[in-house]
Amino acid sequence: GAVVSQHPSRVICKSGTSVKIECRSLDFQATTMFWYRQFPKQSLMLMATSNEGSKATYEQGVEKDKFLINHASLTLSTLTVTSAHPEDSSFYICSAEDAAANYGYTFGSGTRLTVV
Amino acid sequence: QQQVKQSPQSLIVQKGGISIINCAYENTAFDYFPWYQQFPGKGPALLIAIRPDVSEKKEGRFTISFNKSAKQFSLHIMDSQPGDSATYFCAASSRGDDKIIFGKGTRLHILP
């Protein structure tokens, strides 16, 4: 089945620094990937839709300049949290759609970001 | 505006019992209804999914029941086991929109 690899699984960074999270589709090509944020005991909140070769589409209220998304190839999307602050600490999850599976959305294992 | 409403928020079931989680949606354009299972510290994993052309889909101990006229769908877990303890999310999406809309989740705990 479709596999999405997300790295790193955990990261601790100092306030003011930037952190990059990678999301790779291992056995399929994904023209579209999605980035979510999840707070403890809450549902997934869609942050942005990442489109290969074009700009990401951000959801209302998500700061484009803080959460930079790059989808440089059909198998890789990256999310960079710039100038991170403690309030950016959260669980970030990516997902990709395997078009061949006809609506198959596969999720990565998530990245726990802690900003100190 | 909550497009997918999920209930209950939490559920405790005895081992061997039936766990039932319900979801309701508003957008009639939705044509794909998946259920995801999430363990702490992990990403969601697709459990089972259904399209509106069928009223029920069964995979092992997991069954989705779908009522198109009522715009409701539910997940039934038969013979619930402690290993089923997790958070379950229902979701919905439509062919014309890449986005998948999640319910708020149900924390299921199966008593040993």
JSON list of C-alpha atoms in Angstrom, two decimals:
[
{"chain": "A", "resi": 1, "resn": "GLY", "atom": "CA", "xyz": [0.00, 0.00, 0.00]},
{"chain": "A", "resi": 2, "resn": "ALA", "atom": "CA", "xyz": [0.86, 3.67, -0.18]},
{"chain": "A", "resi": 3, "resn": "VAL", "atom": "CA", "xyz": [3.45, 4.83, 2.34]},
{"chain": "A", "resi": 4, "resn": "VAL", "atom": "CA", "xyz": [4.16, 8.38, 3.43]},
{"chain": "A", "resi": 5, "resn": "SER", "atom": "CA", "xyz": [7.35, 9.00, 5.35]},
{"chain": "A", "resi": 6, "resn": "GLN", "atom": "CA", "xyz": [7.60, 12.05, 7.60]},
{"chain": "A", "resi": 7, "resn": "HIS", "atom": "CA", "xyz": [10.82, 13.22, 9.18]},
{"chain": "A", "resi": 8, "resn": "PRO", "atom": "CA", "xyz": [11.79, 14.06, 11.85]},
{"chain": "A", "resi": 9, "resn": "SER", "atom": "CA", "xyz": [9.37, 12.42, 14.26]},
{"chain": "A", "resi": 10, "resn": "ARG", "atom": "CA", "xyz": [10.41, 14.73, 17.07]},
{"chain": "A", "resi": 11, "resn": "VAL", "atom": "CA", "xyz": [12.29, 18.01, 17.13]},
{"chain": "A", "resi": 12, "resn": "ILE", "atom": "CA", "xyz": [13.14, 20.49, 19.85]},
{"chain": "A", "resi": 13, "resn": "CYS", "atom": "CA", "xyz": [14.33, 23.91, 18.79]},
{"chain": "A", "resi": 14, "resn": "LYS", "atom": "CA", "xyz": [15.10, 27.23, 20.38]},
{"chain": "A", "resi": 15, "resn": "SER", "atom": "CA", "xyz": [12.75, 30.14, 20.03]},
{"chain": "A", "resi": 16, "resn": "GLY", "atom": "CA", "xyz": [13.60, 32.23, 16.97]},
{"chain": "A", "resi": 17, "resn": "THR", "atom": "CA", "xyz": [15.09, 29.42, 14.93]},
{"chain": "A", "resi": 18, "resn": "SER", "atom": "CA", "xyz": [13.57, 27.66, 11.91]},
{"chain": "A", "resi": 19, "resn": "VAL", "atom": "CA", "xyz": [12.65, 24.02, 11.59]},
{"chain": "A", "resi": 20, "resn": "LYS", "atom": "CA", "xyz": [12.08, 22.01, 8.41]},
{"chain": "A", "resi": 21, "resn": "ILE", "atom": "CA", "xyz": [9.81, 18.98, 8.28]},
{"chain": "A", "resi": 22, "resn": "GLU", "atom": "CA", "xyz": [9.91, 16.61, 5.30]},
{"chain": "A", "resi": 23, "resn": "CYS", "atom": "CA", "xyz": [7.10, 14.54, 3.87]},
{"chain": "A", "resi": 24, "resn": "ARG", "atom": "CA", "xyz": [7.84, 11.91, 1.24]},
{"chain": "A", "resi": 25, "resn": "SER", "atom": "CA", "xyz": [5.59, 9.58, -0.69]},
{"chain": "A", "resi": 26, "resn": "LEU", "atom": "CA", "xyz": [7.66, 6.40, -0.94]},
{"chain": "A", "resi": 27, "resn": "ASP", "atom": "CA", "xyz": [5.89, 4.29, -3.51]},
{"chain": "A", "resi": 28, "resn": "PHE", "atom": "CA", "xyz": [3.64, 6.68, -5.39]},
{"chain": "A", "resi": 29, "resn": "GLN", "atom": "CA", "xyz": [3.67, 10.11, -6.90]},
{"chain": "A", "resi": 30, "resn": "ALA", "atom": "CA", "xyz": [1.68, 12.81, -5.15]},
{"chain": "A", "resi": 31, "resn": "THR", "atom": "CA", "xyz": [0.81, 15.96, -7.02]},
{"chain": "A", "resi": 32, "resn": "THR", "atom": "CA", "xyz": [-0.98, 17.14, -3.92]},
{"chain": "A", "resi": 33, "resn": "MET", "atom": "CA", "xyz": [0.08, 16.89, -0.31]},
{"chain": "A", "resi": 34, "resn": "PHE", "atom": "CA", "xyz": [-1.56, 18.32, 2.78]},
{"chain": "A", "resi": 35, "resn": "TRP", "atom": "CA", "xyz": [-0.20, 19.71, 6.00]},
{"chain": "A", "resi": 36, "resn": "TYR", "atom": "CA", "xyz": [-2.15, 19.50, 9.24]},
{"chain": "A", "resi": 37, "resn": "ARG", "atom": "CA", "xyz": [-1.64, 20.70, 12.76]},
{"chain": "A", "resi": 38, "resn": "GLN", "atom": "CA", "xyz": [-3.07, 18.84, 15.71]},
{"chain": "A", "resi": 39, "resn": "PHE", "atom": "CA", "xyz": [-3.35, 20.09, 19.28]},
{"chain": "A", "resi": 40, "resn": "PRO", "atom": "CA", "xyz": [-3.64, 17.62, 22.17]},
{"chain": "A", "resi": 41, "resn": "LYS", "atom": "CA", "xyz": [-6.94, 15.76, 22.23]},
{"chain": "A", "resi": 42, "resn": "GLN", "atom": "CA", "xyz": [-8.20, 17.67, 19.22]},
{"chain": "A", "resi": 43, "resn": "SER", "atom": "CA", "xyz": [-8.89, 16.93, 15.59]},
{"chain": "A", "resi": 44, "resn": "LEU", "atom": "CA", "xyz": [-6.61, 17.63, 12.67]},
{"chain": "A", "resi": 45, "resn": "MET", "atom": "CA", "xyz": [-6.64, 21.19, 11.41]},
{"chain": "A", "resi": 46, "resn": "LEU", "atom": "CA", "xyz": [-5.75, 21.63, 7.76]},
{"chain": "A", "resi": 47, "resn": "MET", "atom": "CA", "xyz": [-3.06, 24.27, 7.39]},
{"chain": "A", "resi": 48, "resn": "ALA", "atom": "CA", "xyz": [-2.36, 24.20, 3.68]},
{"chain": "A", "resi": 49, "resn": "THR", "atom": "CA", "xyz": [-2.54, 22.23, 0.47]},
{"chain": "A", "resi": 50, "resn": "SER", "atom": "CA", "xyz": [0.79, 21.73, -1.21]},
{"chain": "A", "resi": 51, "resn": "ASN", "atom": "CA", "xyz": [0.79, 21.49, -5.00]},
{"chain": "A", "resi": 52, "resn": "GLU", "atom": "CA", "xyz": [3.78, 20.20, -6.95]},
{"chain": "A", "resi": 53, "resn": "GLY", "atom": "CA", "xyz": [5.38, 22.94, -8.98]},
{"chain": "A", "resi": 54, "resn": "SER", "atom": "CA", "xyz": [3.13, 25.72, -7.74]},
{"chain": "A", "resi": 55, "resn": "LYS", "atom": "CA", "xyz": [2.40, 27.77, -4.67]},
{"chain": "A", "resi": 56, "resn": "ALA", "atom": "CA", "xyz": [0.69, 26.21, -1.70]},
{"chain": "A", "resi": 57, "resn": "THR", "atom": "CA", "xyz": [-2.88, 27.10, -0.84]},
{"chain": "A", "resi": 58, "resn": "TYR", "atom": "CA", "xyz": [-3.19, 28.18, 2.76]},
{"chain": "A", "resi": 59, "resn": "GLU", "atom": "CA", "xyz": [-6.26, 27.94, 4.93]},
{"chain": "A", "resi": 60, "resn": "GLN", "atom": "CA", "xyz": [-7.71, 31.06, 6.45]},
{"chain": "A", "resi": 61, "resn": "GLY", "atom": "CA", "xyz": [-5.78, 32.21, 9.47]},
{"chain": "A", "resi": 62, "resn": "VAL", "atom": "CA", "xyz": [-2.56, 30.35, 8.63]},
{"chain": "A", "resi": 63, "resn": "GLU", "atom": "CA", "xyz": [0.43, 32.64, 8.22]},
{"chain": "A", "resi": 64, "resn": "LYS", "atom": "CA", "xyz": [2.10, 32.03, 4.89]},
{"chain": "A", "resi": 65, "resn": "ASP", "atom": "CA", "xyz": [5.35, 33.67, 5.93]},
{"chain": "A", "resi": 66, "resn": "LYS", "atom": "CA", "xyz": [5.62, 31.62, 9.09]},
{"chain": "A", "resi": 67, "resn": "PHE", "atom": "CA", "xyz": [4.78, 28.25, 7.58]},
{"chain": "A", "resi": 68, "resn": "LEU", "atom": "CA", "xyz": [6.70, 27.95, 4.32]},
{"chain": "A", "resi": 69, "resn": "ILE", "atom": "CA", "xyz": [5.72, 25.05, 2.10]},
{"chain": "A", "resi": 70, "resn": "ASN", "atom": "CA", "xyz": [7.74, 23.76, -0.82]},
{"chain": "A", "resi": 71, "resn": "HIS", "atom": "CA", "xyz": [6.62, 20.93, -3.08]},
{"chain": "A", "resi": 72, "resn": "ALA", "atom": "CA", "xyz": [9.60, 20.61, -5.35]},
{"chain": "A", "resi": 73, "resn": "SER", "atom": "CA", "xyz": [8.94, 17.12, -6.68]},
{"chain": "A", "resi": 74, "resn": "LEU", "atom": "CA", "xyz": [6.15, 14.59, -7.00]},
{"chain": "A", "resi": 75, "resn": "THR", "atom": "CA", "xyz": [7.41, 12.75, -3.93]},
{"chain": "A", "resi": 76, "resn": "LEU", "atom": "CA", "xyz": [8.55, 15.47, -1.55]},
{"chain": "A", "resi": 77, "resn": "SER", "atom": "CA", "xyz": [6.92, 18.35, 0.27]},
{"chain": "A", "resi": 78, "resn": "THR", "atom": "CA", "xyz": [8.54, 20.32, 3.06]},
{"chain": "A", "resi": 79, "resn": "LEU", "atom": "CA", "xyz": [7.10, 22.52, 5.77]},
{"chain": "A", "resi": 80, "resn": "THR", "atom": "CA", "xyz": [9.42, 25.08, 7.34]},
{"chain": "A", "resi": 81, "resn": "VAL", "atom": "CA", "xyz": [8.35, 26.74, 10.54]},
{"chain": "A", "resi": 82, "resn": "THR", "atom": "CA", "xyz": [10.22, 30.04, 10.49]},
{"chain": "A", "resi": 83, "resn": "SER", "atom": "CA", "xyz": [11.19, 32.03, 13.56]},
{"chain": "A", "resi": 84, "resn": "ALA", "atom": "CA", "xyz": [9.52, 29.47, 15.74]},
{"chain": "A", "resi": 85, "resn": "HIS", "atom": "CA", "xyz": [7.94, 30.47, 19.05]},
{"chain": "A", "resi": 86, "resn": "PRO", "atom": "CA", "xyz": [6.60, 28.36, 21.91]},
{"chain": "A", "resi": 87, "resn": "GLU", "atom": "CA", "xyz": [3.04, 28.77, 20.61]},
{"chain": "A", "resi": 88, "resn": "ASP", "atom": "CA", "xyz": [4.11, 26.94, 17.43]},
{"chain": "A", "resi": 89, "resn": "SER", "atom": "CA", "xyz": [4.72, 23.82, 19.50]},
{"chain": "A", "resi": 90, "resn": "SER", "atom": "CA", "xyz": [2.34, 21.21, 18.18]},
{"chain": "A", "resi": 91, "resn": "PHE", "atom": "CA", "xyz": [2.00, 17.92, 16.32]},
{"chain": "A", "resi": 92, "resn": "TYR", "atom": "CA", "xyz": [2.35, 18.44, 12.56]},
{"chain": "A", "resi": 93, "resn": "ILE", "atom": "CA", "xyz": [1.11, 15.78, 10.15]},
{"chain": "A", "resi": 94, "resn": "CYS", "atom": "CA", "xyz": [1.34, 15.53, 6.40]},
{"chain": "A", "resi": 95, "resn": "SER", "atom": "CA", "xyz": [-0.75, 13.46, 4.05]},
{"chain": "A", "resi": 96, "resn": "ALA", "atom": "CA", "xyz": [-0.67, 12.63, 0.38]},
{"chain": "A", "resi": 97, "resn": "GLU", "atom": "CA", "xyz": [-3.24, 11.39, -2.05]},
{"chain": "A", "resi": 98, "resn": "ASP", "atom": "CA", "xyz": [-2.47, 8.36, -4.14]},
{"chain": "A", "resi": 99, "resn": "ALA", "atom": "CA", "xyz": [-4.55, 9.18, -7.19]},
{"chain": "A", "resi": 100, "resn": "ALA", "atom": "CA", "xyz": [-4.21, 5.62, -8.46]},
{"chain": "A", "resi": 101, "resn": "ALA", "atom": "CA", "xyz": [-5.96, 4.41, -5.31]},
{"chain": "A", "resi": 102, "resn": "ASN", "atom": "CA", "xyz": [-8.91, 6.66, -6.09]},
{"chain": "A", "resi": 103, "resn": "TYR", "atom": "CA", "xyz": [-9.23, 8.87, -3.06]},
{"chain": "A", "resi": 104, "resn": "GLY", "atom": "CA", "xyz": [-6.62, 7.11, -0.99]},
{"chain": "A", "resi": 105, "resn": "TYR", "atom": "CA", "xyz": [-5.26, 9.60, 1.53]},
{"chain": "A", "resi": 106, "resn": "THR", "atom": "CA", "xyz": [-2.23, 8.32, 3.43]},
{"chain": "A", "resi": 107, "resn": "PHE", "atom": "CA", "xyz": [-0.85, 10.11, 6.46]},
{"chain": "A", "resi": 108, "resn": "GLY", "atom": "CA", "xyz": [2.69, 10.45, 7.70]},
{"chain": "A", "resi": 109, "resn": "SER", "atom": "CA", "xyz": [3.55, 9.46, 11.25]},
{"chain": "A", "resi": 110, "resn": "GLY", "atom": "CA", "xyz": [3.66, 13.07, 12.40]},
{"chain": "A", "resi": 111, "resn": "THR", "atom": "CA", "xyz": [6.28, 15.42, 13.84]},
{"chain": "A", "resi": 112, "resn": "ARG", "atom": "CA", "xyz": [6.18, 16.58, 17.43]},
{"chain": "A", "resi": 113, "resn": "LEU", "atom": "CA", "xyz": [7.64, 20.09, 17.48]},
{"chain": "A", "resi": 114, "resn": "THR", "atom": "CA", "xyz": [8.63, 21.63, 20.79]},
{"chain": "A", "resi": 115, "resn": "VAL", "atom": "CA", "xyz": [9.90, 25.20, 20.83]},
{"chain": "A", "resi": 116, "resn": "VAL", "atom": "CA", "xyz": [11.75, 26.17, 24.00]},
{"chain": "B", "resi": 1, "resn": "GLN", "atom": "CA", "xyz": [-19.36, 25.80, 10.59]},
{"chain": "B", "resi": 2, "resn": "GLN", "atom": "CA", "xyz": [-18.78, 22.17, 11.34]},
{"chain": "B", "resi": 3, "resn": "GLN", "atom": "CA", "xyz": [-19.35, 20.13, 8.23]},
{"chain": "B", "resi": 4, "resn": "VAL", "atom": "CA", "xyz": [-18.85, 16.74, 9.86]},
{"chain": "B", "resi": 5, "resn": "LYS", "atom": "CA", "xyz": [-20.29, 16.20, 13.33]},
{"chain": "B", "resi": 6, "resn": "GLN", "atom": "CA", "xyz": [-18.99, 13.22, 15.31]},
{"chain": "B", "resi": 7, "resn": "SER", "atom": "CA", "xyz": [-20.30, 11.68, 18.50]},
{"chain": "B", "resi": 8, "resn": "PRO", "atom": "CA", "xyz": [-19.67, 10.64, 21.16]},
{"chain": "B", "resi": 9, "resn": "GLN", "atom": "CA", "xyz": [-16.56, 12.54, 22.16]},
{"chain": "B", "resi": 10, "resn": "SER", "atom": "CA", "xyz": [-15.43, 9.62, 24.28]},
{"chain": "B", "resi": 11, "resn": "LEU", "atom": "CA", "xyz": [-16.58, 6.03, 24.66]},
{"chain": "B", "resi": 12, "resn": "ILE", "atom": "CA", "xyz": [-15.83, 3.22, 27.08]},
{"chain": "B", "resi": 13, "resn": "VAL", "atom": "CA", "xyz": [-16.73, -0.33, 26.05]},
{"chain": "B", "resi": 14, "resn": "GLN", "atom": "CA", "xyz": [-16.16, -3.69, 27.70]},
{"chain": "B", "resi": 15, "resn": "LYS", "atom": "CA", "xyz": [-13.91, -6.18, 25.94]},
{"chain": "B", "resi": 16, "resn": "GLY", "atom": "CA", "xyz": [-15.97, -8.22, 23.52]},
{"chain": "B", "resi": 17, "resn": "GLY", "atom": "CA", "xyz": [-18.65, -5.55, 23.20]},
{"chain": "B", "resi": 18, "resn": "ILE", "atom": "CA", "xyz": [-19.69, -3.46, 20.22]},
{"chain": "B", "resi": 19, "resn": "SER", "atom": "CA", "xyz": [-18.30, 0.04, 19.85]},
{"chain": "B", "resi": 20, "resn": "ILE", "atom": "CA", "xyz": [-20.45, 2.45, 17.85]},
{"chain": "B", "resi": 21, "resn": "ILE", "atom": "CA", "xyz": [-19.37, 5.89, 16.68]},
{"chain": "B", "resi": 22, "resn": "ASN", "atom": "CA", "xyz": [-21.67, 8.16, 14.71]},
{"chain": "B", "resi": 23, "resn": "CYS", "atom": "CA", "xyz": [-21.11, 10.95, 12.23]},
{"chain": "B", "resi": 24, "resn": "ALA", "atom": "CA", "xyz": [-23.40, 13.32, 10.37]},
{"chain": "B", "resi": 25, "resn": "TYR", "atom": "CA", "xyz": [-22.57, 15.55, 7.45]},
{"chain": "B", "resi": 26, "resn": "GLU", "atom": "CA", "xyz": [-24.16, 18.53, 5.75]},
{"chain": "B", "resi": 27, "resn": "ASN", "atom": "CA", "xyz": [-22.60, 18.80, 2.32]},
{"chain": "B", "resi": 28, "resn": "THR", "atom": "CA", "xyz": [-24.45, 16.58, -0.15]},
{"chain": "B", "resi": 29, "resn": "ALA", "atom": "CA", "xyz": [-21.49, 16.84, -2.51]},
{"chain": "B", "resi": 30, "resn": "PHE", "atom": "CA", "xyz": [-19.44, 14.58, -0.24]},
{"chain": "B", "resi": 31, "resn": "ASP", "atom": "CA", "xyz": [-18.88, 11.23, -1.93]},
{"chain": "B", "resi": 32, "resn": "TYR", "atom": "CA", "xyz": [-16.14, 9.58, 0.10]},
{"chain": "B", "resi": 33, "resn": "PHE", "atom": "CA", "xyz": [-16.41, 8.77, 3.80]},
{"chain": "B", "resi": 34, "resn": "PRO", "atom": "CA", "xyz": [-13.33, 7.29, 5.47]},
{"chain": "B", "resi": 35, "resn": "TRP", "atom": "CA", "xyz": [-12.68, 6.40, 9.08]},
{"chain": "B", "resi": 36, "resn": "TYR", "atom": "CA", "xyz": [-9.23, 6.87, 10.57]},
{"chain": "B", "resi": 37, "resn": "GLN", "atom": "CA", "xyz": [-7.66, 5.33, 13.65]},
{"chain": "B", "resi": 38, "resn": "GLN", "atom": "CA", "xyz": [-5.01, 7.27, 15.53]},
{"chain": "B", "resi": 39, "resn": "PHE", "atom": "CA", "xyz": [-2.79, 6.07, 18.36]},
{"chain": "B", "resi": 40, "resn": "PRO", "atom": "CA", "xyz": [-1.01, 8.60, 20.62]},
{"chain": "B", "resi": 41, "resn": "GLY", "atom": "CA", "xyz": [1.99, 10.19, 18.94]},
{"chain": "B", "resi": 42, "resn": "LYS", "atom": "CA", "xyz": [1.18, 8.68, 15.55]},
{"chain": "B", "resi": 43, "resn": "GLY", "atom": "CA", "xyz": [-0.47, 9.90, 12.39]},
{"chain": "B", "resi": 44, "resn": "PRO", "atom": "CA", "xyz": [-3.97, 8.72, 11.49]},
{"chain": "B", "resi": 45, "resn": "ALA", "atom": "CA", "xyz": [-4.26, 5.45, 9.62]},
{"chain": "B", "resi": 46, "resn": "LEU", "atom": "CA", "xyz": [-7.09, 4.63, 7.24]},
{"chain": "B", "resi": 47, "resn": "LEU", "atom": "CA", "xyz": [-9.32, 2.00, 8.79]},
{"chain": "B", "resi": 48, "resn": "ILE", "atom": "CA", "xyz": [-12.19, 1.64, 6.35]},
{"chain": "B", "resi": 49, "resn": "ALA", "atom": "CA", "xyz": [-14.00, 3.84, 3.86]},
{"chain": "B", "resi": 50, "resn": "ILE", "atom": "CA", "xyz": [-17.30, 3.89, 2.02]},
{"chain": "B", "resi": 51, "resn": "ARG", "atom": "CA", "xyz": [-18.89, 5.63, -0.94]},
{"chain": "B", "resi": 52, "resn": "PRO", "atom": "CA", "xyz": [-22.57, 6.65, -1.01]},
{"chain": "B", "resi": 53, "resn": "ASP", "atom": "CA", "xyz": [-23.57, 4.02, -3.56]},
{"chain": "B", "resi": 54, "resn": "VAL", "atom": "CA", "xyz": [-23.61, 1.33, -0.86]},
{"chain": "B", "resi": 55, "resn": "SER", "atom": "CA", "xyz": [-25.31, 1.26, 2.54]},
{"chain": "B", "resi": 56, "resn": "GLU", "atom": "CA", "xyz": [-22.83, -0.93, 4.35]},
{"chain": "B", "resi": 57, "resn": "LYS", "atom": "CA", "xyz": [-19.24, -2.05, 4.11]},
{"chain": "B", "resi": 58, "resn": "LYS", "atom": "CA", "xyz": [-17.60, -4.65, 6.30]},
{"chain": "B", "resi": 59, "resn": "GLU", "atom": "CA", "xyz": [-13.93, -5.41, 6.75]},
{"chain": "B", "resi": 60, "resn": "GLY", "atom": "CA", "xyz": [-13.21, -7.92, 9.47]},
{"chain": "B", "resi": 61, "resn": "ARG", "atom": "CA", "xyz": [-14.55, -6.60, 12.77]},
{"chain": "B", "resi": 62, "resn": "PHE", "atom": "CA", "xyz": [-15.13, -3.12, 11.34]},
{"chain": "B", "resi": 63, "resn": "THR", "atom": "CA", "xyz": [-18.37, -2.12, 9.62]},
{"chain": "B", "resi": 64, "resn": "ILE", "atom": "CA", "xyz": [-19.49, 1.20, 8.19]},
{"chain": "B", "resi": 65, "resn": "SER", "atom": "CA", "xyz": [-23.23, 1.80, 7.94]},
{"chain": "B", "resi": 66, "resn": "PHE", "atom": "CA", "xyz": [-24.26, 4.62, 5.62]},
{"chain": "B", "resi": 67, "resn": "ASN", "atom": "CA", "xyz": [-27.63, 6.37, 5.43]},
{"chain": "B", "resi": 68, "resn": "LYS", "atom": "CA", "xyz": [-27.63, 8.76, 2.49]},
{"chain": "B", "resi": 69, "resn": "SER", "atom": "CA", "xyz": [-31.08, 10.21, 3.09]},
{"chain": "B", "resi": 70, "resn": "ALA", "atom": "CA", "xyz": [-30.27, 11.04, 6.70]},
{"chain": "B", "resi": 71, "resn": "LYS", "atom": "CA", "xyz": [-26.74, 12.14, 5.81]},
{"chain": "B", "resi": 72, "resn": "GLN", "atom": "CA", "xyz": [-25.31, 9.94, 8.53]},
{"chain": "B", "resi": 73, "resn": "PHE", "atom": "CA", "xyz": [-22.73, 7.22, 8.74]},
{"chain": "B", "resi": 74, "resn": "SER", "atom": "CA", "xyz": [-21.41, 5.15, 11.60]},
{"chain": "B", "resi": 75, "resn": "LEU", "atom": "CA", "xyz": [-18.55, 2.86, 12.52]},
{"chain": "B", "resi": 76, "resn": "HIS", "atom": "CA", "xyz": [-19.25, -0.39, 14.34]},
{"chain": "B", "resi": 77, "resn": "ILE", "atom": "CA", "xyz": [-16.41, -2.32, 15.94]},
{"chain": "B", "resi": 78, "resn": "MET", "atom": "CA", "xyz": [-17.50, -5.84, 16.77]},
{"chain": "B", "resi": 79, "resn": "ASP", "atom": "CA", "xyz": [-15.85, -7.90, 19.51]},
{"chain": "B", "resi": 80, "resn": "SER", "atom": "CA", "xyz": [-13.94, -4.82, 20.69]},
{"chain": "B", "resi": 81, "resn": "GLN", "atom": "CA", "xyz": [-10.46, -5.51, 22.02]},
{"chain": "B", "resi": 82, "resn": "PRO", "atom": "CA", "xyz": [-8.12, -3.49, 24.27]},
{"chain": "B", "resi": 83, "resn": "GLY", "atom": "CA", "xyz": [-5.87, -2.99, 21.24]},
{"chain": "B", "resi": 84, "resn": "ASP", "atom": "CA", "xyz": [-8.71, -1.05, 19.60]},
{"chain": "B", "resi": 85, "resn": "SER", "atom": "CA", "xyz": [-8.30, 1.69, 22.22]},
{"chain": "B", "resi": 86, "resn": "ALA", "atom": "CA", "xyz": [-7.45, 4.76, 20.17]},
{"chain": "B", "resi": 87, "resn": "THR", "atom": "CA", "xyz": [-8.94, 7.94, 18.79]},
{"chain": "B", "resi": 88, "resn": "TYR", "atom": "CA", "xyz": [-11.21, 7.49, 15.79]},
{"chain": "B", "resi": 89, "resn": "PHE", "atom": "CA", "xyz": [-11.97, 10.19, 13.27]},
{"chain": "B", "resi": 90, "resn": "CYS", "atom": "CA", "xyz": [-14.67, 10.13, 10.66]},
{"chain": "B", "resi": 91, "resn": "ALA", "atom": "CA", "xyz": [-14.10, 12.25, 7.58]},
{"chain": "B", "resi": 92, "resn": "ALA", "atom": "CA", "xyz": [-15.65, 13.27, 4.30]},
{"chain": "B", "resi": 93, "resn": "SER", "atom": "CA", "xyz": [-14.51, 14.62, 0.98]},
{"chain": "B", "resi": 94, "resn": "SER", "atom": "CA", "xyz": [-15.87, 15.31, -2.47]},
{"chain": "B", "resi": 95, "resn": "ARG", "atom": "CA", "xyz": [-14.50, 14.66, -5.93]},
{"chain": "B", "resi": 96, "resn": "GLY", "atom": "CA", "xyz": [-14.45, 18.35, -6.75]},
{"chain": "B", "resi": 97, "resn": "ASP", "atom": "CA", "xyz": [-12.36, 19.31, -3.74]},
{"chain": "B", "resi": 98, "resn": "ASP", "atom": "CA", "xyz": [-9.07, 17.81, -2.60]},
{"chain": "B", "resi": 99, "resn": "LYS", "atom": "CA", "xyz": [-9.72, 18.67, 1.02]},
{"chain": "B", "resi": 100, "resn": "ILE", "atom": "CA", "xyz": [-10.80, 16.06, 3.50]},
{"chain": "B", "resi": 101, "resn": "ILE", "atom": "CA", "xyz": [-12.97, 17.27, 6.36]},
{"chain": "B", "resi": 102, "resn": "PHE", "atom": "CA", "xyz": [-12.51, 15.59, 9.72]},
{"chain": "B", "resi": 103, "resn": "GLY", "atom": "CA", "xyz": [-14.87, 15.11, 12.59]},
{"chain": "B", "resi": 104, "resn": "LYS", "atom": "CA", "xyz": [-13.64, 16.09, 16.04]},
{"chain": "B", "resi": 105, "resn": "GLY", "atom": "CA", "xyz": [-12.73, 12.55, 17.00]},
{"chain": "B", "resi": 106, "resn": "THR", "atom": "CA", "xyz": [-13.86, 9.92, 19.49]},
{"chain": "B", "resi": 107, "resn": "ARG", "atom": "CA", "xyz": [-11.55, 8.61, 22.16]},
{"chain": "B", "resi": 108, "resn": "LEU", "atom": "CA", "xyz": [-12.37, 4.93, 22.53]},
{"chain": "B", "resi": 109, "resn": "HIS", "atom": "CA", "xyz": [-11.26, 2.93, 25.54]},
{"chain": "B", "resi": 110, "resn": "ILE", "atom": "CA", "xyz": [-11.83, -0.79, 25.69]},
{"chain": "B", "resi": 111, "resn": "LEU", "atom": "CA", "xyz": [-11.82, -2.22, 29.19]},
{"chain": "B", "resi": 112, "resn": "PRO", "atom": "CA", "xyz": [-9.85, -5.47, 29.55]}
]
